[in-house]
Short mmCIF file of C-alpha atoms and ligand atoms in Angstrom, two decimals:
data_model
loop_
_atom_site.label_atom_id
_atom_site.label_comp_id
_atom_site.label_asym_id
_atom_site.label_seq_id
_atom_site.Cartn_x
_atom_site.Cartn_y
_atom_site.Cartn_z
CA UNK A 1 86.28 85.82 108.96
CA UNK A 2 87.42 87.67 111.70
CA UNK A 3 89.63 90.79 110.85
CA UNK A 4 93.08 91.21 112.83
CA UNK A 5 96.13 93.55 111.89
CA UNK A 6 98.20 96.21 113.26
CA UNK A 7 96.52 98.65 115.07
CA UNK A 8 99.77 101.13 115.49
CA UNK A 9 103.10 101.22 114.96
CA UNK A 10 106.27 103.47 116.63
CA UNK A 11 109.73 103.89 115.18
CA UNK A 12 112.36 105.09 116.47
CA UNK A 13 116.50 105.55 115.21
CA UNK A 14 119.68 106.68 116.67
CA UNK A 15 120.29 110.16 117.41
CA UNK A 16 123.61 110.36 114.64
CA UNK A 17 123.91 110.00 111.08
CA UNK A 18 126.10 110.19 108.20
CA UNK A 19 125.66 111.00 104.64
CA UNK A 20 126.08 108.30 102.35
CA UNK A 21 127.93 111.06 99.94
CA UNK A 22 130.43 111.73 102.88
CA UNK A 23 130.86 108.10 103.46
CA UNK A 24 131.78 107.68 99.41
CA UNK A 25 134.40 110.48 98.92
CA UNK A 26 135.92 108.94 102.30
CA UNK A 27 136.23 105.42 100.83
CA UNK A 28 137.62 107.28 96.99
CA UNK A 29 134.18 106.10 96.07
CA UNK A 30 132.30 107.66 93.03
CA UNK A 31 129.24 108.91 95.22
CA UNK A 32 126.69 108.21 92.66
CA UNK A 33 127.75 104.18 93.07
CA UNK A 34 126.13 104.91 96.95
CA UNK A 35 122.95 106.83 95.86
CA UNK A 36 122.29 106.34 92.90
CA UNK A 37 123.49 102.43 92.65
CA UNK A 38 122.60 101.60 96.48
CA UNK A 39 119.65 104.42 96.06
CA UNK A 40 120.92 105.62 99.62
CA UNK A 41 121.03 109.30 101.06
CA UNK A 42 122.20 108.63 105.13
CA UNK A 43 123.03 106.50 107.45
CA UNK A 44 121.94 106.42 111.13
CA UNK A 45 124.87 105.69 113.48
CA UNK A 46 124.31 104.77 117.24
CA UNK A 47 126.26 106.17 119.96
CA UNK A 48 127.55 103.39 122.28
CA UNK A 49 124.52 104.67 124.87
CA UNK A 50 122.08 103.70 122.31
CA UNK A 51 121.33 99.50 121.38
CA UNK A 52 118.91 96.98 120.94
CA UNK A 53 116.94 97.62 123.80
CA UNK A 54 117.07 101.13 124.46
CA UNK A 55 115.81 101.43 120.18
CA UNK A 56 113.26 98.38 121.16
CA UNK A 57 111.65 100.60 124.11
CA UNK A 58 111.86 104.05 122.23
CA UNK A 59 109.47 102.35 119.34
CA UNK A 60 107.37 100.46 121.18
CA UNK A 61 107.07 103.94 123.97
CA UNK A 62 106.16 105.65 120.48
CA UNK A 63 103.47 103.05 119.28
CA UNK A 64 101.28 102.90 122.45
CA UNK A 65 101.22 106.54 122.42
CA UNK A 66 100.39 107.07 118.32
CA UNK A 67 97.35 105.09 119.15
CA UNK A 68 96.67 106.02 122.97
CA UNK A 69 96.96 102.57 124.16
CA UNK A 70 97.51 101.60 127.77
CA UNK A 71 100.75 99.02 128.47
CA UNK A 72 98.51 97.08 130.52
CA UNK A 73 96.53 95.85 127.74
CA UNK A 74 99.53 94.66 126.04
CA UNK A 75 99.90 90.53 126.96
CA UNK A 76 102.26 89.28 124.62
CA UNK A 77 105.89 90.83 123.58
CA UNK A 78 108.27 89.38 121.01
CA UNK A 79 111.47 91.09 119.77
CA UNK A 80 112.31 89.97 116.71
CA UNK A 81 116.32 91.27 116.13
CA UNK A 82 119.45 89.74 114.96
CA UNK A 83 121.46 92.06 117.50
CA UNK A 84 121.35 90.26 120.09
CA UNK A 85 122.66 91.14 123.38
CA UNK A 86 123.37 87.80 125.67
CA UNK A 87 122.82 84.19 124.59
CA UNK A 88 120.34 83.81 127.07
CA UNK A 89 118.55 86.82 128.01
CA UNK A 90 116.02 88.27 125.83
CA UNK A 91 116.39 91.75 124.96
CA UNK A 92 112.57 91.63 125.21
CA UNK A 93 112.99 91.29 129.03
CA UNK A 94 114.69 94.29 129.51
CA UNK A 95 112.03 96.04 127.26
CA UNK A 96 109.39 94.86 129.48
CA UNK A 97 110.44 96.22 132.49
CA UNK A 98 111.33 99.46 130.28
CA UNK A 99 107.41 99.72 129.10
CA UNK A 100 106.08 99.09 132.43
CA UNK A 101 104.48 95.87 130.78
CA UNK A 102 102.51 93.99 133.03
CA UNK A 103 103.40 90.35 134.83
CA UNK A 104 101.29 88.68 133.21
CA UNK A 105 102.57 89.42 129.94
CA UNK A 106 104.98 87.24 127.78
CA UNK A 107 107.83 88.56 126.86
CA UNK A 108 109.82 86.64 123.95
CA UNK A 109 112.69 87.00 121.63
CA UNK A 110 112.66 85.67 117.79
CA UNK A 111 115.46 85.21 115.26
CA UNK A 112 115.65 84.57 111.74
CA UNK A 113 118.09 87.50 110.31
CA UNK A 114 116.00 90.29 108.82
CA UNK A 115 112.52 87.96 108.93
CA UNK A 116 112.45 87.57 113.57
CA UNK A 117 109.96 90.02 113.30
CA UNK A 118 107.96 88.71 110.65
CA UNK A 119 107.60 85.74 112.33
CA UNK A 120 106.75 87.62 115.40
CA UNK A 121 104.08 89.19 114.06
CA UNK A 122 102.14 86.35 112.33
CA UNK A 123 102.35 84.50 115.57
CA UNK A 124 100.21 87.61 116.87
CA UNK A 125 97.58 87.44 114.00
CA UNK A 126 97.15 83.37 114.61
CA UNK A 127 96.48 84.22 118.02
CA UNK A 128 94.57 87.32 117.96
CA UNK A 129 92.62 84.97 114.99
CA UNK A 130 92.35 81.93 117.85
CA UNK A 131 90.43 84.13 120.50
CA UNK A 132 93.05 83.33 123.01
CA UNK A 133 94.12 86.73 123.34
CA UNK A 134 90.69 87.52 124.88
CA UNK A 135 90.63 91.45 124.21
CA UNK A 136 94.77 91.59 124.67
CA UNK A 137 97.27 93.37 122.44
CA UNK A 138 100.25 92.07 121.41
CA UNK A 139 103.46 94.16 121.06
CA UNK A 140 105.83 93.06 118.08
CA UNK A 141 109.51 94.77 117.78
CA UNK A 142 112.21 94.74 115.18
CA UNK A 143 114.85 95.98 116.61
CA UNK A 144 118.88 96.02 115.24
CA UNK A 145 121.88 97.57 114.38
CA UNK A 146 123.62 96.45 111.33
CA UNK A 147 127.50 96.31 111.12
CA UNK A 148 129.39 95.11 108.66
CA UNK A 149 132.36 96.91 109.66
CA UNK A 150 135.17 100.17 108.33
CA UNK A 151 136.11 99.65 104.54
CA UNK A 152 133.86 96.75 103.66
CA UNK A 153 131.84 96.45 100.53
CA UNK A 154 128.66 96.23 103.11
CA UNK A 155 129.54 99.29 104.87
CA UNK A 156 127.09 101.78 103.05
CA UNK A 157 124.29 99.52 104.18
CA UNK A 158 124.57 99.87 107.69
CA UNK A 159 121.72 101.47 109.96
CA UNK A 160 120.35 101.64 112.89
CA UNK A 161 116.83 101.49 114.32
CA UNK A 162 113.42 99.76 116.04
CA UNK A 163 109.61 99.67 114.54
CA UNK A 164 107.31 98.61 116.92
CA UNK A 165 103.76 97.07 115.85
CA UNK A 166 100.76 96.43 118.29
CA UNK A 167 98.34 93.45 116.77
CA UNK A 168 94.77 93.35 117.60
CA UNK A 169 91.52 92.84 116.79
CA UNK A 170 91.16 96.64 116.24
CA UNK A 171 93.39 96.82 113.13
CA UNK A 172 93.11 100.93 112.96
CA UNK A 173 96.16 100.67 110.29
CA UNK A 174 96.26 97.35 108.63
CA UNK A 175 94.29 94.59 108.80
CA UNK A 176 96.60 91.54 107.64
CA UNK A 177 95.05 88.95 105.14
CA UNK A 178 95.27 85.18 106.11
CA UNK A 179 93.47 83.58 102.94
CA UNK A 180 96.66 82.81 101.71
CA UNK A 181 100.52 82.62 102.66
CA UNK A 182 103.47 82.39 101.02
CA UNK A 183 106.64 80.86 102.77
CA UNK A 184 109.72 79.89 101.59
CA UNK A 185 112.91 78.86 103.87
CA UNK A 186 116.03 77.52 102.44
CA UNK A 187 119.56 76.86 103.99
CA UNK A 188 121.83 79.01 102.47
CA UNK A 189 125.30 80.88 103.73
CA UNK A 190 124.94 84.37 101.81
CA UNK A 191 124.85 86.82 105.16
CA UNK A 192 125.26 85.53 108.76
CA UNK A 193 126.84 87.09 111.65
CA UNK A 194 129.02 84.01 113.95
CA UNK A 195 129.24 84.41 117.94
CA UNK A 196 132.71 85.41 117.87
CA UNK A 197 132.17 88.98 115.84
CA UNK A 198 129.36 91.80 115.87
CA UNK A 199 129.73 93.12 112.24
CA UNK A 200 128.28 90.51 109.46
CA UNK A 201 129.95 87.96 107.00
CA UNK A 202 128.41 88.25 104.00
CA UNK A 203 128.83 87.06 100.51
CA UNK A 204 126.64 90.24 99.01
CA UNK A 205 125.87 89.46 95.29
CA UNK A 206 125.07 86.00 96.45
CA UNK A 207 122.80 87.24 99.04
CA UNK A 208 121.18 89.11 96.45
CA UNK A 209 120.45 85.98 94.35
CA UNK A 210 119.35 84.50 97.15
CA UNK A 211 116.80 86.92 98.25
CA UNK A 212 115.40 87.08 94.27
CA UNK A 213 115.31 83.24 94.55
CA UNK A 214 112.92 83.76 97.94
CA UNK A 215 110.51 86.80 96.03
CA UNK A 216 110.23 83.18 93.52
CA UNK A 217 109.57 80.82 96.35
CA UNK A 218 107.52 82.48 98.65
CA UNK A 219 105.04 84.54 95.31
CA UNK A 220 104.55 80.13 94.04
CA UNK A 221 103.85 79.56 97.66
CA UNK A 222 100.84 82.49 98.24
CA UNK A 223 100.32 81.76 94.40
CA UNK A 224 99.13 78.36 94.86
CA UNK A 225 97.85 78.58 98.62
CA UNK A 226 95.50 81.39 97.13
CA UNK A 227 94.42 79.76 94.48
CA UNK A 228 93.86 76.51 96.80
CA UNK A 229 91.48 78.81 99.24
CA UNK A 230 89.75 81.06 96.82
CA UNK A 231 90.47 79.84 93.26
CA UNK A 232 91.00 83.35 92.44
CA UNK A 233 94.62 84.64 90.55
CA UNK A 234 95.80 88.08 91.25
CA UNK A 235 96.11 90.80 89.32
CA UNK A 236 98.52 93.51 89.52
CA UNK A 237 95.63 96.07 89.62
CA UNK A 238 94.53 94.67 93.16
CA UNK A 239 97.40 96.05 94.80
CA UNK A 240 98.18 99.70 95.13
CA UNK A 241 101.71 98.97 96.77
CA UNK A 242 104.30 96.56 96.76
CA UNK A 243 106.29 96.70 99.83
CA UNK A 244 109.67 94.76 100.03
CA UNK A 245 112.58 94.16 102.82
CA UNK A 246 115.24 96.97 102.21
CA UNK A 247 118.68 96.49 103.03
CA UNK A 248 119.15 99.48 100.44
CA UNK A 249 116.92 101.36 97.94
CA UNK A 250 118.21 99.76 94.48
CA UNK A 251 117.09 96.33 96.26
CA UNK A 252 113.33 97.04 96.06
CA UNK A 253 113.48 97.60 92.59
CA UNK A 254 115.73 94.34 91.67
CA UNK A 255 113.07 92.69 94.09
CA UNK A 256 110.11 94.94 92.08
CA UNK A 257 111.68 93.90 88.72
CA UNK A 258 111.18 89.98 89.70
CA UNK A 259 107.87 90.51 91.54
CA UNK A 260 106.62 91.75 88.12
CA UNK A 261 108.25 89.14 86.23
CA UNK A 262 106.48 86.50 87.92
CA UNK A 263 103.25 88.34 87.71
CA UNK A 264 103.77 88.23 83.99
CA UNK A 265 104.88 91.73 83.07
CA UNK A 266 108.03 91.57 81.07
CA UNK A 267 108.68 94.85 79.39
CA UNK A 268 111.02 97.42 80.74
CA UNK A 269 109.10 100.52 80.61
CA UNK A 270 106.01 99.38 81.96
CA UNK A 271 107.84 97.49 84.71
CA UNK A 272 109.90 100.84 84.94
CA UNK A 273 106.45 103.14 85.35
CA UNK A 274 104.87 100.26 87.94
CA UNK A 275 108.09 100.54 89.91
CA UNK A 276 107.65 104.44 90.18
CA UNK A 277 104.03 104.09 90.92
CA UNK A 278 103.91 101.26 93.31
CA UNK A 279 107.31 101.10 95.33
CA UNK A 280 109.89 104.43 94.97
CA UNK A 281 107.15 106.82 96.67
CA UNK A 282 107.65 104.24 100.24
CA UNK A 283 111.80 104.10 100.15
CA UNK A 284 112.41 107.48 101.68
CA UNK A 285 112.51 106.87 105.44
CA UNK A 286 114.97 103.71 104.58
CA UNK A 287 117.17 105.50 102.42
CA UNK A 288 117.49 108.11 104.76
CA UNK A 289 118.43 105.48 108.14
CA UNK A 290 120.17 102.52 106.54
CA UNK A 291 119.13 98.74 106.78
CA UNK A 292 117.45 98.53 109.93
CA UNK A 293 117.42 94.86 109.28
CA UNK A 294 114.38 92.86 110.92
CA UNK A 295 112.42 96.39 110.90
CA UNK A 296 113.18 97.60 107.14
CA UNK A 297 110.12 96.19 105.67
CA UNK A 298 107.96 97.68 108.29
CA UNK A 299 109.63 100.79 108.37
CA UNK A 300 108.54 100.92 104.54
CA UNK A 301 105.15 100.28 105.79
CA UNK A 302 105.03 102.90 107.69
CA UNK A 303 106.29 105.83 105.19
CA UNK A 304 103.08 104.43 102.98
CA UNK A 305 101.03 105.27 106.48
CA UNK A 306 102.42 108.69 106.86
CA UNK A 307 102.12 109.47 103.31
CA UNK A 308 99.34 107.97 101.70
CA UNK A 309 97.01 106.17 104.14
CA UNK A 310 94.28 108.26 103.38
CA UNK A 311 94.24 107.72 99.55
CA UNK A 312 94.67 103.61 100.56
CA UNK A 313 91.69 103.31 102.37
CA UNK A 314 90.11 99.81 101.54
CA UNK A 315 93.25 99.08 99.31
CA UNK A 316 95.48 96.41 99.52
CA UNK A 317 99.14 96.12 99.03
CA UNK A 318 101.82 93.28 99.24
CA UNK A 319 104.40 92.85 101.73
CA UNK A 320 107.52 90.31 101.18
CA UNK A 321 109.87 89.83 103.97
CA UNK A 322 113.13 88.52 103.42
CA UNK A 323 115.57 87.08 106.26
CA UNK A 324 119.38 85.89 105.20
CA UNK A 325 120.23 82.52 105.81
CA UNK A 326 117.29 82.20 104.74
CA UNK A 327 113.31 82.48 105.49
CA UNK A 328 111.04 84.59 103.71
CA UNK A 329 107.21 85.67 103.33
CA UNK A 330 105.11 87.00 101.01
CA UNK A 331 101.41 88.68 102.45
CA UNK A 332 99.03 90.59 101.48
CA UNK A 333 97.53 93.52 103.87
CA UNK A 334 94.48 95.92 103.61
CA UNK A 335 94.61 99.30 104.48
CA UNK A 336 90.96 99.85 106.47
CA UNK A 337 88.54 103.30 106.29
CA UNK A 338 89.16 105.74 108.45
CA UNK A 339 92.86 104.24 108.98
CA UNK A 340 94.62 105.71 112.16
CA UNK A 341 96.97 108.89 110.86
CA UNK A 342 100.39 108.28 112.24
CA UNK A 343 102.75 111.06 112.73
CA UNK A 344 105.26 112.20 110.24
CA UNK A 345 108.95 110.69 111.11
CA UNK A 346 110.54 113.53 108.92
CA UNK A 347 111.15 116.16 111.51
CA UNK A 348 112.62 113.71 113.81
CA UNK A 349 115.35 112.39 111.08
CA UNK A 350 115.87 116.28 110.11
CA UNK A 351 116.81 116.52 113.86
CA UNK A 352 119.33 114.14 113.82
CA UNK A 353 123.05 115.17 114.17
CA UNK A 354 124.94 115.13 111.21
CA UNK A 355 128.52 113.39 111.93
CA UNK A 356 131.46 113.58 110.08
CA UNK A 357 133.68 110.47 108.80
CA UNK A 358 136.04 110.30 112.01
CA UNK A 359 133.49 111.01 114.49
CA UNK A 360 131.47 107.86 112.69
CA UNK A 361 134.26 105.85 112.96
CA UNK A 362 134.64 106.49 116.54
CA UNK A 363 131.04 105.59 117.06
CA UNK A 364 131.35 102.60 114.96
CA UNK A 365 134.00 101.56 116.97
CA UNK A 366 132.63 102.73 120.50
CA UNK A 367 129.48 100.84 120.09
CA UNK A 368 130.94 97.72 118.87
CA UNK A 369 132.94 98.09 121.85
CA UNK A 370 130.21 99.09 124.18
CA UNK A 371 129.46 95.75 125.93
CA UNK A 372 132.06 94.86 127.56
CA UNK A 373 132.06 94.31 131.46
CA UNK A 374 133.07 97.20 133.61
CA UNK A 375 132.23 99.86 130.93
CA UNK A 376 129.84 102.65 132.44
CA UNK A 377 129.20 105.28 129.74
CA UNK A 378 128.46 108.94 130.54
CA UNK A 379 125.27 109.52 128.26
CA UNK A 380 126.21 113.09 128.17
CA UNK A 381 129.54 112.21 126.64
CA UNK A 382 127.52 110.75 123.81
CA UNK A 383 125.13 113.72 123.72
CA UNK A 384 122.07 111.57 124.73
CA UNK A 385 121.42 112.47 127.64
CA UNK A 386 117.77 113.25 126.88
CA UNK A 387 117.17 109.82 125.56
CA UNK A 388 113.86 108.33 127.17
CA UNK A 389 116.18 105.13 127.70
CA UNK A 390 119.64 105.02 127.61
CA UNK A 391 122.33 101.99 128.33
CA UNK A 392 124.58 102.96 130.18
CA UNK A 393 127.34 100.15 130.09
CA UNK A 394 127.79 96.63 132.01
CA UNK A 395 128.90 96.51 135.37
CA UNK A 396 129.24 93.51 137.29
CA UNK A 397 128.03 91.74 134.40
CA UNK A 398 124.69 93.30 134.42
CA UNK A 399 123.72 95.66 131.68
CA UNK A 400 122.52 98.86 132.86
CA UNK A 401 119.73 100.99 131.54
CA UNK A 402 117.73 104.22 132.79
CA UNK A 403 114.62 105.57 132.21
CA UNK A 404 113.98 109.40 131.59
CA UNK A 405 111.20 110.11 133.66
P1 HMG B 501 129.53 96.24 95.65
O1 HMG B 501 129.98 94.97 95.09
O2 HMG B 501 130.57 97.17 96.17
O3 HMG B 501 128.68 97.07 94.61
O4 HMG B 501 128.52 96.00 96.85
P2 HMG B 501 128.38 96.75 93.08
O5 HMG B 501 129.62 96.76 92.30
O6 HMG B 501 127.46 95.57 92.96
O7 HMG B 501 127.56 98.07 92.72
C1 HMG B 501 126.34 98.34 93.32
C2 HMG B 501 125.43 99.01 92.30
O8 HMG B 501 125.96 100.31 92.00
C3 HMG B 501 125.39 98.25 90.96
O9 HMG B 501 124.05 98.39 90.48
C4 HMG B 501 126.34 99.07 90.08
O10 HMG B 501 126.06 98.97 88.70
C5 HMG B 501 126.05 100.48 90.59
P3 HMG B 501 123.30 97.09 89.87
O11 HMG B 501 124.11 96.68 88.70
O12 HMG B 501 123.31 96.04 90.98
O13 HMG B 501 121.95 97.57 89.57
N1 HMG B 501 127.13 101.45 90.33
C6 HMG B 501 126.88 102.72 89.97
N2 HMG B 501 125.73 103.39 89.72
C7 HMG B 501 125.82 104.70 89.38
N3 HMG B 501 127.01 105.36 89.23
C8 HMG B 501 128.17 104.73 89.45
C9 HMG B 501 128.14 103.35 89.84
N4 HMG B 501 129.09 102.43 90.13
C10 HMG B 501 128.46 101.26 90.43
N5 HMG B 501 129.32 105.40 89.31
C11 HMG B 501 126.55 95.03 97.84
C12 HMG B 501 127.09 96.00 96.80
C13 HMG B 501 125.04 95.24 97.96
C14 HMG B 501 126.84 93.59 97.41
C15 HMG B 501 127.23 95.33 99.22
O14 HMG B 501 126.90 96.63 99.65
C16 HMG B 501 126.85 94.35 100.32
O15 HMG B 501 127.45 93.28 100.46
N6 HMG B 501 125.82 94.72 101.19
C17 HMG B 501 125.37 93.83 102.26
C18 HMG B 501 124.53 92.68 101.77
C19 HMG B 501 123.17 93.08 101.29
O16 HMG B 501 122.66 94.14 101.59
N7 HMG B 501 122.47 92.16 100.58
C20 HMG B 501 121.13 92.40 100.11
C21 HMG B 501 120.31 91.12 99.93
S1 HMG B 501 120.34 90.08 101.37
C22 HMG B 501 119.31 90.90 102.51
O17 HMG B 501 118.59 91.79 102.16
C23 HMG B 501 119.37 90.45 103.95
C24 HMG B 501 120.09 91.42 104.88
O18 HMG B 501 119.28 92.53 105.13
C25 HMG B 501 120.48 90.72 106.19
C26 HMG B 501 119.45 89.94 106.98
O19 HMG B 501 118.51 89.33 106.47
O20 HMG B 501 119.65 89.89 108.17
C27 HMG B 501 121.37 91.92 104.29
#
């Protein structure tokens, strides 16, 4: 079979951040409930010059230029985010004309809470499997900002940020396996976020249930669908990762915990010593931006790329994606020789600004304030004003961006 998979991938965040210790003491918080019980360090927070879009272009600017690849070759684009910015217009439009993307490119938008993206970028692989893309890329972004608003119980899982993937049939990173697939999609009201307000309901420990309940669904699903296409079973020692949606650290390790279960391994210290082994080493970037929502599991991805690529060559490793409401997936992906290096996202997060608690509220409450008509920002009042794309308000109903040259 023909091999297809991600061939580069760009990230990119908002310029502030908080730390999740500040955040604590603020909210008379024992800290250690944030790091060590959320397993969360900081917090990205995006000025009000800084959204969907302007994230969306900075990652996908950021993947055609980790792998040298020209926009033009790029016919398909699909923004997968559940920050949406007009019931009608796809943020993927404006990211289009951002990228210089050509006319004869689709440009799409995809929803399903944290999973758009996923869905986004299977799409790619069926096609780039079909032949139809005939040599084209396709450009896949997660892109979102997630509020759940001043005081909540939510509020130390906020973030902010875009991961862009570009799907070919030159899978330099990953090359995505489609023996088997796991899917599992149930209607359930544990995290949804209603026209009439930006930050999220959400009924937390229920969404947590509900996303163990989906691990359970979608590992059956691949279970069976593998064992229907290759009577094989897996074992744990065919995968050198396990890579989960995080909407904060101590997730991955509830999700590890059931992953394991399933797989058959019951006792605590083993499951303990897998957990350090398989998953911890890839929660770092995550921990240290927040839930970036339809991007977190890919943003995990890509801390394995910086990291470890080199010692994963011809390895595979799981992926489970996990979208409230809910819709989930369970893959598997390979890691191929000679996999592209991608730079190290470290020194850009250590040259973040570091906020303090009123200067994140004001943010918090600037950008959930930021798109309302007749609002032109000055980006240099926001201290972006070397962005490569900044928003700079709606005016006559129209949102405004600019591009750095
Ligand atoms: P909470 O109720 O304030 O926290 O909110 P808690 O009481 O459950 O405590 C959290 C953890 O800290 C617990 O660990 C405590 O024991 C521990 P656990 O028992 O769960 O392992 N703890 C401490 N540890 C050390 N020292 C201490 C201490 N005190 C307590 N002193 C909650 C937590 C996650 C519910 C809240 O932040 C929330 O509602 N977040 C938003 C929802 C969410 O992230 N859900 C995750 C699953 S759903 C999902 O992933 C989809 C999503 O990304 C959206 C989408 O798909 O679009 C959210």
């Amino acid at each position: 079979m023909r091999k297809v998979g991600i061939e580069s991938l760009g990230f990119a965040t908002a310029k502030n951040h908080i730390t999740i210790e500040d955040l604590a003491i603020a909210r008379g918080v024992n800290p250690e409930k944030y790091v060590i019980g959320l397993g969360q360090k900081e917090m990205a927070i995006a000025t009000p010059c800084e959204d969907t879009v302007t994230m969306a272009a900075q990652a996908g600017l950021c993947a055609l230029q980790n792998a040298d690849i020209d926009p033009t070759s790029i016919d398909l684009l699909i923004v997968g985010t559940e920050t949406g910015i007009d019931h009608s217009k796809p943020v993927a439009s404006y990211v289009h004309e951002l990228l210089g993307l050509s006319t004869n490119c689709r440009a799409i938008e995809t929803k399903h809470a944290c999973y758009g993206a996923t869905g986004g970028l299977q799409f790619a692989i069926d096609r780039a499997l079909s032949g139809r893309s005939r040599g084209k890329k396709s450009l896949i972004i997660a892109s979102d900002i997630a509020r759940y608003g001043i005081g909540t119980a939510g509020e130390p899982t906020q973030g902010a940020g875009a991961i862009a993937i570009i799907v070919s049939d030159e899978p330099r990173l990953v090359i995505i396996e489609t023996g088997a697939e796991g899917i599992y999609s149930n209607q359930v009201m544990d995290f949804w976020r209603p026209l009439y307000r930006k930050e999220a309901v959400v009924d937390g420990h229920f969404s947590i249930q509900c996303y163990l309940d989906a691990i359970e669904g979608s590992y059956k699903n691949w279970q069976q669908s593998l064992v229907k296409s290759e009577n094989k079973q897996l074992a744990l020692t065919d995968i050198a990762a396990c890579l989960y949606h995080i909407p904060f650290g101590k997730m991955a390790n509830k999700a590890h915990m059931k992953h394991l279960d399933l797989i058959g391994i019951n006792d605590k210290n083993v499951a303990n010593e897998d957990y350090t082994l398989r998953v911890a080493p890839y929660l770092e970037f995550c921990s240290r931006v927040g839930n970036v929502y339809t991007g977190s599991l890919f943003l995990s991805l890509y801390n394995l790329m910086v990291d470890a690529s080199k010692s994963f060559e011809g390895k595979s490793i799981s992926m489970f994606s996990y979208g409230s409401g809910c819709m989930a997936e369970y893959f598997l992906a390979t890691i191929p020789q000679n996999a592209l290096k991608l730079p190290d996202f470290r020194p850009i997060l250590d040259s973040r600004t570091q906020v303090d608690i009123n200067e994140y509220e004001r943010l918090l409450i600037a950008n959930t304030n930021a798109d309302q008509n007749d609002r032109v920002f000055k980006p240099e009042d926001w201290g972006v004003a070397e962005n490569p794309f900044i928003f700079l308000g709606v005016n006559d109903h129209k949102r405004q961006y600019i591009k750095l040259p």
